[in-house]
Short mmCIF file of C-alpha atoms and ligand atoms in Angstrom, two decimals:
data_model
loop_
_atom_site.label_atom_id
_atom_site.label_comp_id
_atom_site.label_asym_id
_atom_site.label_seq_id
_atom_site.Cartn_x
_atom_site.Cartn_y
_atom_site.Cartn_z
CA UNK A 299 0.00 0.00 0.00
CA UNK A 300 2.41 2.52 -0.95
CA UNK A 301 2.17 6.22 0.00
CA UNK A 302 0.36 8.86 -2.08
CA UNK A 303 1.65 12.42 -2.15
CA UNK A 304 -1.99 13.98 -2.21
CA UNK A 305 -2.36 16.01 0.30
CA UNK A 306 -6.36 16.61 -0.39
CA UNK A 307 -8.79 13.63 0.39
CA UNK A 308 -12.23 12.96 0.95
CA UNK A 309 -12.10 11.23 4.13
CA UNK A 310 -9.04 10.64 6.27
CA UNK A 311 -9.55 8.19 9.11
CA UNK A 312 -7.72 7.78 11.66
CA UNK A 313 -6.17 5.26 13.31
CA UNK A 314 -5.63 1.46 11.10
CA UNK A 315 -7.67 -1.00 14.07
CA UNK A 316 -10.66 -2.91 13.54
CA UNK A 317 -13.24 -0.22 12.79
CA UNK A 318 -10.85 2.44 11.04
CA UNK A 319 -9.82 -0.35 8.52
CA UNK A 320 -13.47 -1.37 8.32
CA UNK A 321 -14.63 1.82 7.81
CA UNK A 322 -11.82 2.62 5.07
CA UNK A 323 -13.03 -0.61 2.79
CA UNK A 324 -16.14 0.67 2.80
CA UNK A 325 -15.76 4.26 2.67
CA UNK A 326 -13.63 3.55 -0.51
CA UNK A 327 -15.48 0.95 -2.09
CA UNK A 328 -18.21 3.63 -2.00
CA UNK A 329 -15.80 5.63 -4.73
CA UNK A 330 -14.18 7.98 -1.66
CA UNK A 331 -10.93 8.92 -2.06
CA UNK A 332 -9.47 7.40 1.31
CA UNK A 333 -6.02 7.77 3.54
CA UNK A 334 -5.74 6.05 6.79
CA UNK A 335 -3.34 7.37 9.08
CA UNK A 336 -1.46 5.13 11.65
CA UNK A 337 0.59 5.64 14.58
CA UNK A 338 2.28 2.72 14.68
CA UNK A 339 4.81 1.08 11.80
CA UNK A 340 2.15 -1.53 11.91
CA UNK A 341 -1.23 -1.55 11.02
CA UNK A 342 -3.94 -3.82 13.48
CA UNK A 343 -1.61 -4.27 16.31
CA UNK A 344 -4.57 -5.15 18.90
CA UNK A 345 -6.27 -7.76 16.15
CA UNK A 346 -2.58 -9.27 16.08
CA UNK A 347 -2.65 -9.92 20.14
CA UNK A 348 -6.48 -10.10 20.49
CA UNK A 349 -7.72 -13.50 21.46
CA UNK A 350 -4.36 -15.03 22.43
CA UNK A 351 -3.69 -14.35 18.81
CA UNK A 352 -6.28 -15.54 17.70
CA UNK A 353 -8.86 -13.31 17.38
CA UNK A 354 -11.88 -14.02 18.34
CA UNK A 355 -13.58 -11.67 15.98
CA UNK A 356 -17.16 -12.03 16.82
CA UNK A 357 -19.84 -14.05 18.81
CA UNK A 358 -22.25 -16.20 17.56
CA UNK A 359 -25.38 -14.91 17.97
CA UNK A 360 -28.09 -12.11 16.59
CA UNK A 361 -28.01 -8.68 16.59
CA UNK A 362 -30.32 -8.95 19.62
CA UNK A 363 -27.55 -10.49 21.67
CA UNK A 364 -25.18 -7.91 20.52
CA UNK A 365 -27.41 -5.29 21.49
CA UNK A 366 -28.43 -7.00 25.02
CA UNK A 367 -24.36 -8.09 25.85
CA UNK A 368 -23.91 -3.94 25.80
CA UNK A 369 -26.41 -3.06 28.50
CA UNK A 370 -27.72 0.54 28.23
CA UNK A 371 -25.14 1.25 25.48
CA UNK A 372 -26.90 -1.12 23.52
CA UNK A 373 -29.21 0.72 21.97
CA UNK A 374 -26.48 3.00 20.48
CA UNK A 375 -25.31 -0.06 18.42
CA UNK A 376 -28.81 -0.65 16.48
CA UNK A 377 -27.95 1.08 13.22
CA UNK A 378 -24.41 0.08 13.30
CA UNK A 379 -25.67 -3.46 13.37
CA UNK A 380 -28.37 -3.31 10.75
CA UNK A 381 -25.72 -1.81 8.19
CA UNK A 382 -23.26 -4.23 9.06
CA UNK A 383 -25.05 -7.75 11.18
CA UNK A 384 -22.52 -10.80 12.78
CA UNK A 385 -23.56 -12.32 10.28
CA UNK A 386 -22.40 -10.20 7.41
CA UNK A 387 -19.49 -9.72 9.25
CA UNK A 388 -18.92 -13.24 9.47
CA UNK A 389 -19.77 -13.58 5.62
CA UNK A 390 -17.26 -10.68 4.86
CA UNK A 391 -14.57 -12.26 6.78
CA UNK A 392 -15.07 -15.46 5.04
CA UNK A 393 -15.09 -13.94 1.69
CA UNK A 394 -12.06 -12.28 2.15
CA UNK A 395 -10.82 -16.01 2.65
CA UNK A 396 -10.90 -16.56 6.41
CA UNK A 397 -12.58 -19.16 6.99
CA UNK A 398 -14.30 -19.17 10.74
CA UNK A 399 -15.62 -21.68 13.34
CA UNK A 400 -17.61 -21.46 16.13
CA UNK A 401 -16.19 -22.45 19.69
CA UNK A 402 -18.67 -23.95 22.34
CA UNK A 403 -18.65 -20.50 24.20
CA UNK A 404 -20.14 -18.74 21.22
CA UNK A 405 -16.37 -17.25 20.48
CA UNK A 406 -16.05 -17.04 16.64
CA UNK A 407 -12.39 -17.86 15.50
CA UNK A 408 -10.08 -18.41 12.19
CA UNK A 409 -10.27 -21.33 11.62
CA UNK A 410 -6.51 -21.45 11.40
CA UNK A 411 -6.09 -19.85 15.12
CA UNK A 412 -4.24 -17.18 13.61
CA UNK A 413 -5.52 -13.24 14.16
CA UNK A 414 -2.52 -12.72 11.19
CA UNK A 415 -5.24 -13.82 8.80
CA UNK A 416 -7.75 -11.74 10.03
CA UNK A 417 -5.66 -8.94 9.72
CA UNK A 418 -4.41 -9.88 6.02
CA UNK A 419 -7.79 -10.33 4.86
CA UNK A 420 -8.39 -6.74 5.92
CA UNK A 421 -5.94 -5.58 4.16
CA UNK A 422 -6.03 -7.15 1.33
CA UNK A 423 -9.80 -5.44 1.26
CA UNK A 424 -8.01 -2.16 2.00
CA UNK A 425 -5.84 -2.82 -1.15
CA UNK A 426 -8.59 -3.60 -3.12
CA UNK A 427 -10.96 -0.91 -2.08
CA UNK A 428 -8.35 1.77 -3.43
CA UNK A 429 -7.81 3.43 0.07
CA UNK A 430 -4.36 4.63 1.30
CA UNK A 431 -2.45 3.44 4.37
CA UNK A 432 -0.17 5.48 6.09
CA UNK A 433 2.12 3.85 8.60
CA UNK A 434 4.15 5.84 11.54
CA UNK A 435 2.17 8.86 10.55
CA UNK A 436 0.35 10.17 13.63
CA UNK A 437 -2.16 12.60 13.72
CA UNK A 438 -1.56 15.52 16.14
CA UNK A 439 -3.66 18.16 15.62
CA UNK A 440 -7.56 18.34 14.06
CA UNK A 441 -8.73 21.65 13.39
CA UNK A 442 -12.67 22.24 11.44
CA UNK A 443 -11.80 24.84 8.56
CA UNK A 444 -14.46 26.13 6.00
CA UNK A 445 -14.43 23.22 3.54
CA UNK A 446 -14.17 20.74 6.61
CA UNK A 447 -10.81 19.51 8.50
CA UNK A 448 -7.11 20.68 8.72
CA UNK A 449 -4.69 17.43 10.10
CA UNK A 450 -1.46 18.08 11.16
CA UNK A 451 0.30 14.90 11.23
CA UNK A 452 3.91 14.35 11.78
CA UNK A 453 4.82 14.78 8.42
CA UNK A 454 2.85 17.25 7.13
CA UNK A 455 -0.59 18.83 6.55
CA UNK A 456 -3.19 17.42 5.23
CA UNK A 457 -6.93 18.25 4.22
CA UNK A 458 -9.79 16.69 3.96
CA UNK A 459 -13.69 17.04 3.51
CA UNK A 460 -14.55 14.39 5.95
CA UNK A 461 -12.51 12.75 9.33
CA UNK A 462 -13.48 9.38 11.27
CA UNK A 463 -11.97 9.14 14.55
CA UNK A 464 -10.87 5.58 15.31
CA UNK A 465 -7.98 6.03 17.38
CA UNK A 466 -9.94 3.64 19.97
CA UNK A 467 -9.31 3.97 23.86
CA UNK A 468 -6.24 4.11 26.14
CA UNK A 469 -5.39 0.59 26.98
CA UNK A 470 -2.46 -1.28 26.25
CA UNK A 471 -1.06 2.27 26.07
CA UNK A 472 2.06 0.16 24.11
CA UNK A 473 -0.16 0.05 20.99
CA UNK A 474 -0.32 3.00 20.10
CA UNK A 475 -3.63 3.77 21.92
CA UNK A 476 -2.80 6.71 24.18
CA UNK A 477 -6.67 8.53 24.29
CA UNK A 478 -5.24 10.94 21.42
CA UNK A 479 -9.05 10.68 19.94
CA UNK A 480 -10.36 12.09 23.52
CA UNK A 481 -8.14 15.36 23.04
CA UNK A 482 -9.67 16.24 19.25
CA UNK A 483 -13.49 15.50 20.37
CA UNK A 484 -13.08 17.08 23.26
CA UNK A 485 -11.27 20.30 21.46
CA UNK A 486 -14.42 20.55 19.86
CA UNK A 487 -16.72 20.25 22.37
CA UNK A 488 -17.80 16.81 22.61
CA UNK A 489 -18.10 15.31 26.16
CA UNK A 490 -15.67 12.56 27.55
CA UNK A 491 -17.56 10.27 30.12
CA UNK A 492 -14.13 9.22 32.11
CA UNK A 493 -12.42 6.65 30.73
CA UNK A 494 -11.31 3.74 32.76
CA UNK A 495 -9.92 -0.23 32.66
CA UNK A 496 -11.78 -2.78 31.84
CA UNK A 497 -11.83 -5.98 31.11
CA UNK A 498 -8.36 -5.96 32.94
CA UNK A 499 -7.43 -8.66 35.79
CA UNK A 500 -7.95 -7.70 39.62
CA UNK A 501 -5.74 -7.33 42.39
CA UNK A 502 -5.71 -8.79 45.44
CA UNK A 503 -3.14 -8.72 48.33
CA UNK A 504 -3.87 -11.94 50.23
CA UNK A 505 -1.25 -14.33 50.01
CA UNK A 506 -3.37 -17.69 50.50
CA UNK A 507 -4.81 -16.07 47.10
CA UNK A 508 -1.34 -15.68 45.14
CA UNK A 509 -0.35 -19.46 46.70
CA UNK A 510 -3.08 -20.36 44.43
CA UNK A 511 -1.35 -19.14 41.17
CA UNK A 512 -1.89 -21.13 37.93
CA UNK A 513 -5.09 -22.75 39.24
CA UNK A 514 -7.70 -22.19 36.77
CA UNK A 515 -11.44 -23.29 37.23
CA UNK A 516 -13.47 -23.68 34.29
CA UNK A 517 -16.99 -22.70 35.62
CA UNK A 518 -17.23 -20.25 38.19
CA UNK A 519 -19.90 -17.88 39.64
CA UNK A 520 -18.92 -14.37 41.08
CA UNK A 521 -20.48 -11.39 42.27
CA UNK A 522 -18.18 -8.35 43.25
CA UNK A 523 -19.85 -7.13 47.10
CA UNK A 524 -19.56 -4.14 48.48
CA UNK A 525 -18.65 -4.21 52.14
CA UNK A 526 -21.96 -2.09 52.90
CA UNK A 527 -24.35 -3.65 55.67
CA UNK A 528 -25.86 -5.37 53.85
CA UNK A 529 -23.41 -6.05 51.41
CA UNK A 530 -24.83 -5.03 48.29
CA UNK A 531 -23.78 -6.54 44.51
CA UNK A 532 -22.42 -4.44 41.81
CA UNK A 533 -21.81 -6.63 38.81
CA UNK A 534 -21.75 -10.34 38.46
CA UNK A 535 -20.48 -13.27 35.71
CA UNK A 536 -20.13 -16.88 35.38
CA UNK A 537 -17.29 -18.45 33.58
CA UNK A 538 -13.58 -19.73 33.48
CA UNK A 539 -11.51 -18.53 36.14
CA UNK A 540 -7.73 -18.22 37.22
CA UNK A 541 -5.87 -17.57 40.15
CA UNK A 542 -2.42 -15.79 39.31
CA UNK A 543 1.06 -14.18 41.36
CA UNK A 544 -0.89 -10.98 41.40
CA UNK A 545 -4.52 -12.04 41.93
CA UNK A 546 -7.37 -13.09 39.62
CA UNK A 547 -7.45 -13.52 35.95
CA UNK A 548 -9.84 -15.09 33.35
CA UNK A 549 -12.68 -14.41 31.58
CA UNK A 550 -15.22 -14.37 33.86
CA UNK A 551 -12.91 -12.13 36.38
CA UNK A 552 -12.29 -9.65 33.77
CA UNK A 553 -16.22 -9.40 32.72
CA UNK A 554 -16.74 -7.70 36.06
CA UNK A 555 -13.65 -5.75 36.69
CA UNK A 556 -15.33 -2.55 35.41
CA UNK A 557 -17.06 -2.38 38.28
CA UNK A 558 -13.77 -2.74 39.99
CA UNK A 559 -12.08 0.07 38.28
CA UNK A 560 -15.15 2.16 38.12
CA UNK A 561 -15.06 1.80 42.11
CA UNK A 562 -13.65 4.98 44.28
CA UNK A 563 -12.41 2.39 46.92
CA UNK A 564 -11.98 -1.00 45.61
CA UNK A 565 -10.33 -1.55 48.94
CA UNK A 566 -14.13 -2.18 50.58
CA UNK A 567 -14.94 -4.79 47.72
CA UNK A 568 -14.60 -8.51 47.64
CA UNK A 569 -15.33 -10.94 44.75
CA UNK A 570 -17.42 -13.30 46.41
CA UNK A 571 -16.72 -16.94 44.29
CA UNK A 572 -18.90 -19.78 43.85
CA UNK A 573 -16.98 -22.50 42.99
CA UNK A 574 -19.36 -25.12 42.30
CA UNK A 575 -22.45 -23.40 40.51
CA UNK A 576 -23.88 -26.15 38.97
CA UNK A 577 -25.07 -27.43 42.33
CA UNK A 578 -26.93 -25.83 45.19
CA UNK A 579 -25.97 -25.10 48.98
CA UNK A 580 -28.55 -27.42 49.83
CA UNK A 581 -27.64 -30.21 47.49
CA UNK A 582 -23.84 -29.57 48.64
CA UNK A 583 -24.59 -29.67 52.09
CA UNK A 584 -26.82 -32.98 51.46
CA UNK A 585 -23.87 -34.57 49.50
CA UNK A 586 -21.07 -33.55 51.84
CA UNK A 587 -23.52 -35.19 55.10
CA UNK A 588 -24.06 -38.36 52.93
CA UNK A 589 -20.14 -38.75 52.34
CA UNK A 590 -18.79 -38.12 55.96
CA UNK A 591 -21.56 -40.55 57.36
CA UNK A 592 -20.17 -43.30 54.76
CA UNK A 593 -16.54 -42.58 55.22
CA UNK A 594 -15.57 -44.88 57.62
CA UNK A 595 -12.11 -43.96 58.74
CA UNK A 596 -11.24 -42.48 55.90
CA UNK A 597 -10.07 -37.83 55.97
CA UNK A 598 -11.43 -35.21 54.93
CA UNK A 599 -9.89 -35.34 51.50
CA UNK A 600 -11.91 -38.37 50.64
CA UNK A 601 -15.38 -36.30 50.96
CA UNK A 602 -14.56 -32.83 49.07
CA UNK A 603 -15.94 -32.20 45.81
CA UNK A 604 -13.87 -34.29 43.68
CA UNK A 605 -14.25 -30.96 40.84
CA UNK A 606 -11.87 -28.90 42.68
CA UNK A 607 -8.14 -29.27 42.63
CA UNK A 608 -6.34 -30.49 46.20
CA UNK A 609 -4.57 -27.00 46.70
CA UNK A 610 -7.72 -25.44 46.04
CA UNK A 611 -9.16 -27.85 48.85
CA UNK A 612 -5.94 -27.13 51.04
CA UNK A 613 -6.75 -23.29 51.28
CA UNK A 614 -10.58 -23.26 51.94
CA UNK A 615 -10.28 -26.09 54.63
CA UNK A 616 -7.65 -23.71 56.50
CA UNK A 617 -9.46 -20.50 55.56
CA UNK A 618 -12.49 -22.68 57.38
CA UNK A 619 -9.84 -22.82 60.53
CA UNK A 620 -10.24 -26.96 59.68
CA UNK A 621 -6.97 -29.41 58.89
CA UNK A 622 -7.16 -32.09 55.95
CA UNK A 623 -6.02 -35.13 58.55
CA UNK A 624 -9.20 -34.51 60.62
CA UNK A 625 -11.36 -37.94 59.81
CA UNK A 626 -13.85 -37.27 57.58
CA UNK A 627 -16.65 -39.09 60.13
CA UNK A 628 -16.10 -37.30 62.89
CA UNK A 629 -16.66 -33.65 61.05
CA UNK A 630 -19.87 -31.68 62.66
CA UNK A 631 -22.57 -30.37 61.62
CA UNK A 632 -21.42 -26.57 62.12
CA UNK A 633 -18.06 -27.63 60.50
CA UNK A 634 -19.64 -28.99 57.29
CA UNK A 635 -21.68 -25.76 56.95
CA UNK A 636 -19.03 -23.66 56.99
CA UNK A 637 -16.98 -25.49 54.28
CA UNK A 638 -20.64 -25.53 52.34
CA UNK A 639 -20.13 -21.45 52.90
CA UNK A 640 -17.04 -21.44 51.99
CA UNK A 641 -17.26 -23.06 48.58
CA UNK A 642 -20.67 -21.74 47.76
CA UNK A 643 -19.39 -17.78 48.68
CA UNK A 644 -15.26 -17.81 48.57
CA UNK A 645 -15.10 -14.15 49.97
CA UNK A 646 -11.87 -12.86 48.18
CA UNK A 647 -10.90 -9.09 49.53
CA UNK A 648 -9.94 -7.00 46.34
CA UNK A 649 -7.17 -4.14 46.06
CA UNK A 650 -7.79 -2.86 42.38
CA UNK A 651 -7.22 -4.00 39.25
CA UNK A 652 -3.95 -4.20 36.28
CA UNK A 653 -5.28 -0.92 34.76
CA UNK A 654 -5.07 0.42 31.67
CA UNK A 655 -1.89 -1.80 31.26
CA UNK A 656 -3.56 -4.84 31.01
CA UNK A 657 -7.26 -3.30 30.01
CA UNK A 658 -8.24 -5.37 26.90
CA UNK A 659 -10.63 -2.49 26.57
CA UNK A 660 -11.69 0.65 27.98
CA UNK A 661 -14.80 1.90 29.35
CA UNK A 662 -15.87 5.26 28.92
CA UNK A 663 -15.55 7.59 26.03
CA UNK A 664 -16.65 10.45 23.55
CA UNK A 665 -20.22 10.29 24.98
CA UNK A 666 -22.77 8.27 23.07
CA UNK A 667 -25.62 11.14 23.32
CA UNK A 668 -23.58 13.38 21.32
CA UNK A 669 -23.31 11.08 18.01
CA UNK A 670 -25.75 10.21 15.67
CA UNK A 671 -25.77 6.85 16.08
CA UNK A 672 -27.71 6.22 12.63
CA UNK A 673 -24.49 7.78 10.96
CA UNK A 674 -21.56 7.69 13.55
CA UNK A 675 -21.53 11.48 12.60
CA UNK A 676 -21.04 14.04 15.32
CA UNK A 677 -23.64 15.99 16.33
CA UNK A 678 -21.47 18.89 17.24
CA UNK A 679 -19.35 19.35 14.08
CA UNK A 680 -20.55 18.02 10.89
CA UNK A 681 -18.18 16.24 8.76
CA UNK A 682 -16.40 14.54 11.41
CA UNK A 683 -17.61 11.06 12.32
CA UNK A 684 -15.97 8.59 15.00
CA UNK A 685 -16.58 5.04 15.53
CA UNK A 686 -14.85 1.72 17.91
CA UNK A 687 -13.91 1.91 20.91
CA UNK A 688 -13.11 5.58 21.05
CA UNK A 689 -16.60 5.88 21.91
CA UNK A 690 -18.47 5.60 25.34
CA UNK A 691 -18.78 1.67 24.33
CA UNK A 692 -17.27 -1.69 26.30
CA UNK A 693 -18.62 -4.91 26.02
CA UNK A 694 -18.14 -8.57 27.40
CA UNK A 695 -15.56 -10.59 26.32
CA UNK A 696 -16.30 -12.98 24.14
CA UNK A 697 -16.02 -11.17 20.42
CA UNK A 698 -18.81 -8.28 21.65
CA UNK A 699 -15.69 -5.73 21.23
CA UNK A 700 -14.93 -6.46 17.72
CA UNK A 701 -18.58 -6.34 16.57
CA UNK A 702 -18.87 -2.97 17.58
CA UNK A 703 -15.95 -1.65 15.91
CA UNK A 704 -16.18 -3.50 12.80
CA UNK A 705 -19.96 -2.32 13.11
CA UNK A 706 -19.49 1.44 13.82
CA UNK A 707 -17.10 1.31 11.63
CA UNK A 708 -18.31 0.04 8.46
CA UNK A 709 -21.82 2.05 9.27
CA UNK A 710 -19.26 5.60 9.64
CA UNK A 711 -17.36 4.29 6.07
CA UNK A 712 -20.84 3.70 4.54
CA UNK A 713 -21.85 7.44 5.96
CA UNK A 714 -19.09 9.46 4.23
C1 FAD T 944 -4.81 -8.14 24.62
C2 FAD T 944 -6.14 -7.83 23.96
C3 FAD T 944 -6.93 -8.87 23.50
C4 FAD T 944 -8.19 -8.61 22.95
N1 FAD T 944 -8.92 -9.65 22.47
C5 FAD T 944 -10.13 -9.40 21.91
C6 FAD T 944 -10.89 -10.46 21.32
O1 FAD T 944 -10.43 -11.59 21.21
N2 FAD T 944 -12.14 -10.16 20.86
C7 FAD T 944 -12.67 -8.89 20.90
O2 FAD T 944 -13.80 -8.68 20.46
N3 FAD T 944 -11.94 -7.86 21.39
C8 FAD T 944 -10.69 -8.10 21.89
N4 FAD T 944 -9.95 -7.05 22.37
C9 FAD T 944 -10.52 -5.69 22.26
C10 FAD T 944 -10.35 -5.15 20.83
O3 FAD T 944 -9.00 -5.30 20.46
C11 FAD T 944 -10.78 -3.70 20.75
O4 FAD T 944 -12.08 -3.57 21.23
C12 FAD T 944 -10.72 -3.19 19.31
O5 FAD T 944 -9.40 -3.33 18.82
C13 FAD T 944 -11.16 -1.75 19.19
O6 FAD T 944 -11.02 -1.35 17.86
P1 FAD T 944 -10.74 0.15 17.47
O7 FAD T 944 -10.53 0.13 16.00
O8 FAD T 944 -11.79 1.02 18.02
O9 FAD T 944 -9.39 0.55 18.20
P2 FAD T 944 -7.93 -0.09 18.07
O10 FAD T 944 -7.98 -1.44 17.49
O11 FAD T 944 -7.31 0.11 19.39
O12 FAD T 944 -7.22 0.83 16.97
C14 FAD T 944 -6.89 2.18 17.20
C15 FAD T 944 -5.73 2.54 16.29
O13 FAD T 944 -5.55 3.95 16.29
C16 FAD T 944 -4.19 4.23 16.28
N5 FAD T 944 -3.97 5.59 16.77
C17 FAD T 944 -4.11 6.04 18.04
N6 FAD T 944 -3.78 7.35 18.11
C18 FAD T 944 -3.44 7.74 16.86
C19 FAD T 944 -2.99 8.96 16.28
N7 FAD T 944 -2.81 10.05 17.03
N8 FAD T 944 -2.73 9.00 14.95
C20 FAD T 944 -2.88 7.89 14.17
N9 FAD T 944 -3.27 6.70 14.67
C21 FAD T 944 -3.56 6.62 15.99
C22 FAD T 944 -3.59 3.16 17.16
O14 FAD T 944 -2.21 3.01 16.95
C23 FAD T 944 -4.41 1.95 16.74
O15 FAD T 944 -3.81 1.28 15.67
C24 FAD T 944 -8.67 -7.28 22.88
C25 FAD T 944 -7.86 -6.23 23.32
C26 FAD T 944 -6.61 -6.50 23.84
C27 FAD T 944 -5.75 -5.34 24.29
#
């Protein structure tokens, strides 16, 4: 994609991730004359890392779920979605030659496992389409002049009739995404609601909790409690989840770290875990009676859920002030219940979270009320248009991030 001198285009976007290359396909398939300007040497760099490298470009479902997954941002994403559905996008990836499967989560993958042909599909599009790509060329400044935008990059100036904003958020500040796209929309009046980590691991300064490192548990319930009387919840998930050196990881710990981040004192909040959803306290407590009555002379091991790893089993008997050589007959009744309580409602006491370091995404943004969402087009300064995660939009993991960028995006490229 080599340079062109022009200085004069029709659209510049900026910023070469998910939705600014999605929007430049389709802004120049339309017949716009299209530059993309990138930070980085590198175009994509967050499609290259995203998924474990594999990308895990959208979820299988309907627009509906895509909507629902986004909470009271949802309804933003309507039009996006109608111009460009999962499954178009699904059908656009595989016509560009990557071919997709579904995983039993509803995580949508290359078939090959490799985000590198995601990101080659796009740009072969790109090439196609006719649009420019320019690499290491940041944008600095964004001025509105009479026949529409001024950009100062760091090469030269540039004009153009029409600018979409898809310089995304401020995590993984090492990508290139530094909140540059907060500083022009706000410059021009837009409000920012505060940006903040999400989707990023939590912290926790226990040490029975880091002893635990590399333990992962593939179906767990947790609700993040606030140490109110009564404790009151403030977001909840259920899925895979992994101790680490630091604290908690894993998809179902970063679905509710938000709430984390969003917190003034995460110091009063504890994830409260339930480690063995698919059965009740009741059932639990039935199981774990009918077990120590049977035991004969055998210990406490020999009656714990067999689900749960032994180190796992190790901490919450000693959290429960119990040893594993106590025979598993002789256990009372008040003893049993409070192991019941204890895996049933693992009370974890939080410090924080990675931040914006380790954010796969950030929350917060150029405020949805403030863009047309039927266009992506400000509704402050005409001619300028932003879509992805720039905007006030986060979403589950799972492929719900992608959607909307590749969505916005292709709905601000069709708007042009
Ligand atoms: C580790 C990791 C894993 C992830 N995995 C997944 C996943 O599997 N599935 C999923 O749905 N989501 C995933 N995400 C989230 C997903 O990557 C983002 O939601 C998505 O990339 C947002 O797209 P975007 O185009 O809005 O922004 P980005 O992809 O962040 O692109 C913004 C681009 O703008 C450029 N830019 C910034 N400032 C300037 C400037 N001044 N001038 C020029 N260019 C500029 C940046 O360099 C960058 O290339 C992951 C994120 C991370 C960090």
């Amino acid at each position: 994609l080599g340079r062109v001198e022009s200085n004069n285009w029709d659209v510049v976007v900026v910023g070469a991730g998910a939705a600014g290359l999605m929007a430049a396909v389709r802004a120049a398939e339309l017949g716009r004359r299209v530059l993309v300007l990138e930070k980085n040497r590198k175009p994509g760099v967050k499609i290259l890392m995203s998924g474990g490298t594999r990308c895990n470009l959208t979820q299988a479902c309907d627009n509906r779920g895509i909507v629902a997954a986004y909470g009271e941002q949802g309804s933003f994403l309507h039009s996006a979605l109608a111009s460009l559905s999962v499954e178009q996008t699904i059908r656009f990836f595989e016509e560009a030659g990557v071919a997709t499967k579904v995983e039993s989560t509803g995580k949508v993958f290359p078939v090959s496992n490799r985000a590198v042909d995601v990101l080659d599909a796009l740009l072969r599009c790109l090439h196609r389409s006719g649009a420019t790509l320019a690499l290491a060329e940041p944008l600095g400044e964004l001025k509105r002049v009479d026949a529409g935008f001024e950009l100062i990059t760091s090469q030269r100036t540039l004009s153009a009739e029409k600018v979409i904003i898809t310089s995304g958020g401020k995590s993984y500040p090492g990508c290139g995404t530094t909140g540059d796209g907060y500083g022009w929309a706000t410059a021009f009046g837009h409000t920012l609601v505060p940006p903040r980590p999400a989707l990023t691991p939590l912290t926790v300064a226990a040490d029975w909790v880091k002893q635990l490192s590399g333990i992962t548990i593939p179906d767990v319930a947790v609700r993040v409690m606030h140490s109110d009387n009564p404790p009151h919840e403030l977001a909840h998930a259920r899925g895979s989840f992994l101790f680490t050196h630091f604290g908690l990881s894993g998809p179902v710990v970063l679905d509710v770290s938000r709430a984390v981040s969003g917190h003034t004192r995460p110091s009063e909040l504890q994830l409260e875990c339930d480690l063995l959803p698919t059965i009740s306290l009741a059932n639990l407590a039935e199981e774990l009676k009918q077990r120590s009555t049977s035991a004969g002379k055998k210990l406490l091991p020999a009656i714990l859920p067999t689900e749960l790893p032994d180190r796992l089993h190790e901490t919450i008997v000693t959290l429960v002030g119990m040893r594993m050589d106590r025979k598993a007959a002789e256990i009372t009744k008040e003893e049993r219940a409070s192991l019941v309580r204890a895996y049933k409602g693992l009370m974890i006491p939080l410090t924080g979270t990675r931040g914006f370091a380790q954010a796969e995404v950030t929350a917060g943004g150029v405020a949805l009320s403030e863009v047309d969402s039927r266009s992506m087009q400000s509704k402050l300064v005409s001619g300028l248009y932003l879509a992805g995660e720039v905007l006030d939009l986060d979403g589950p993991i799972g492929g719900y991030n992608f959607q909307a960028a590749w969505s916005t995006g292709w709905l601000a490229g069709s708007s042009v």
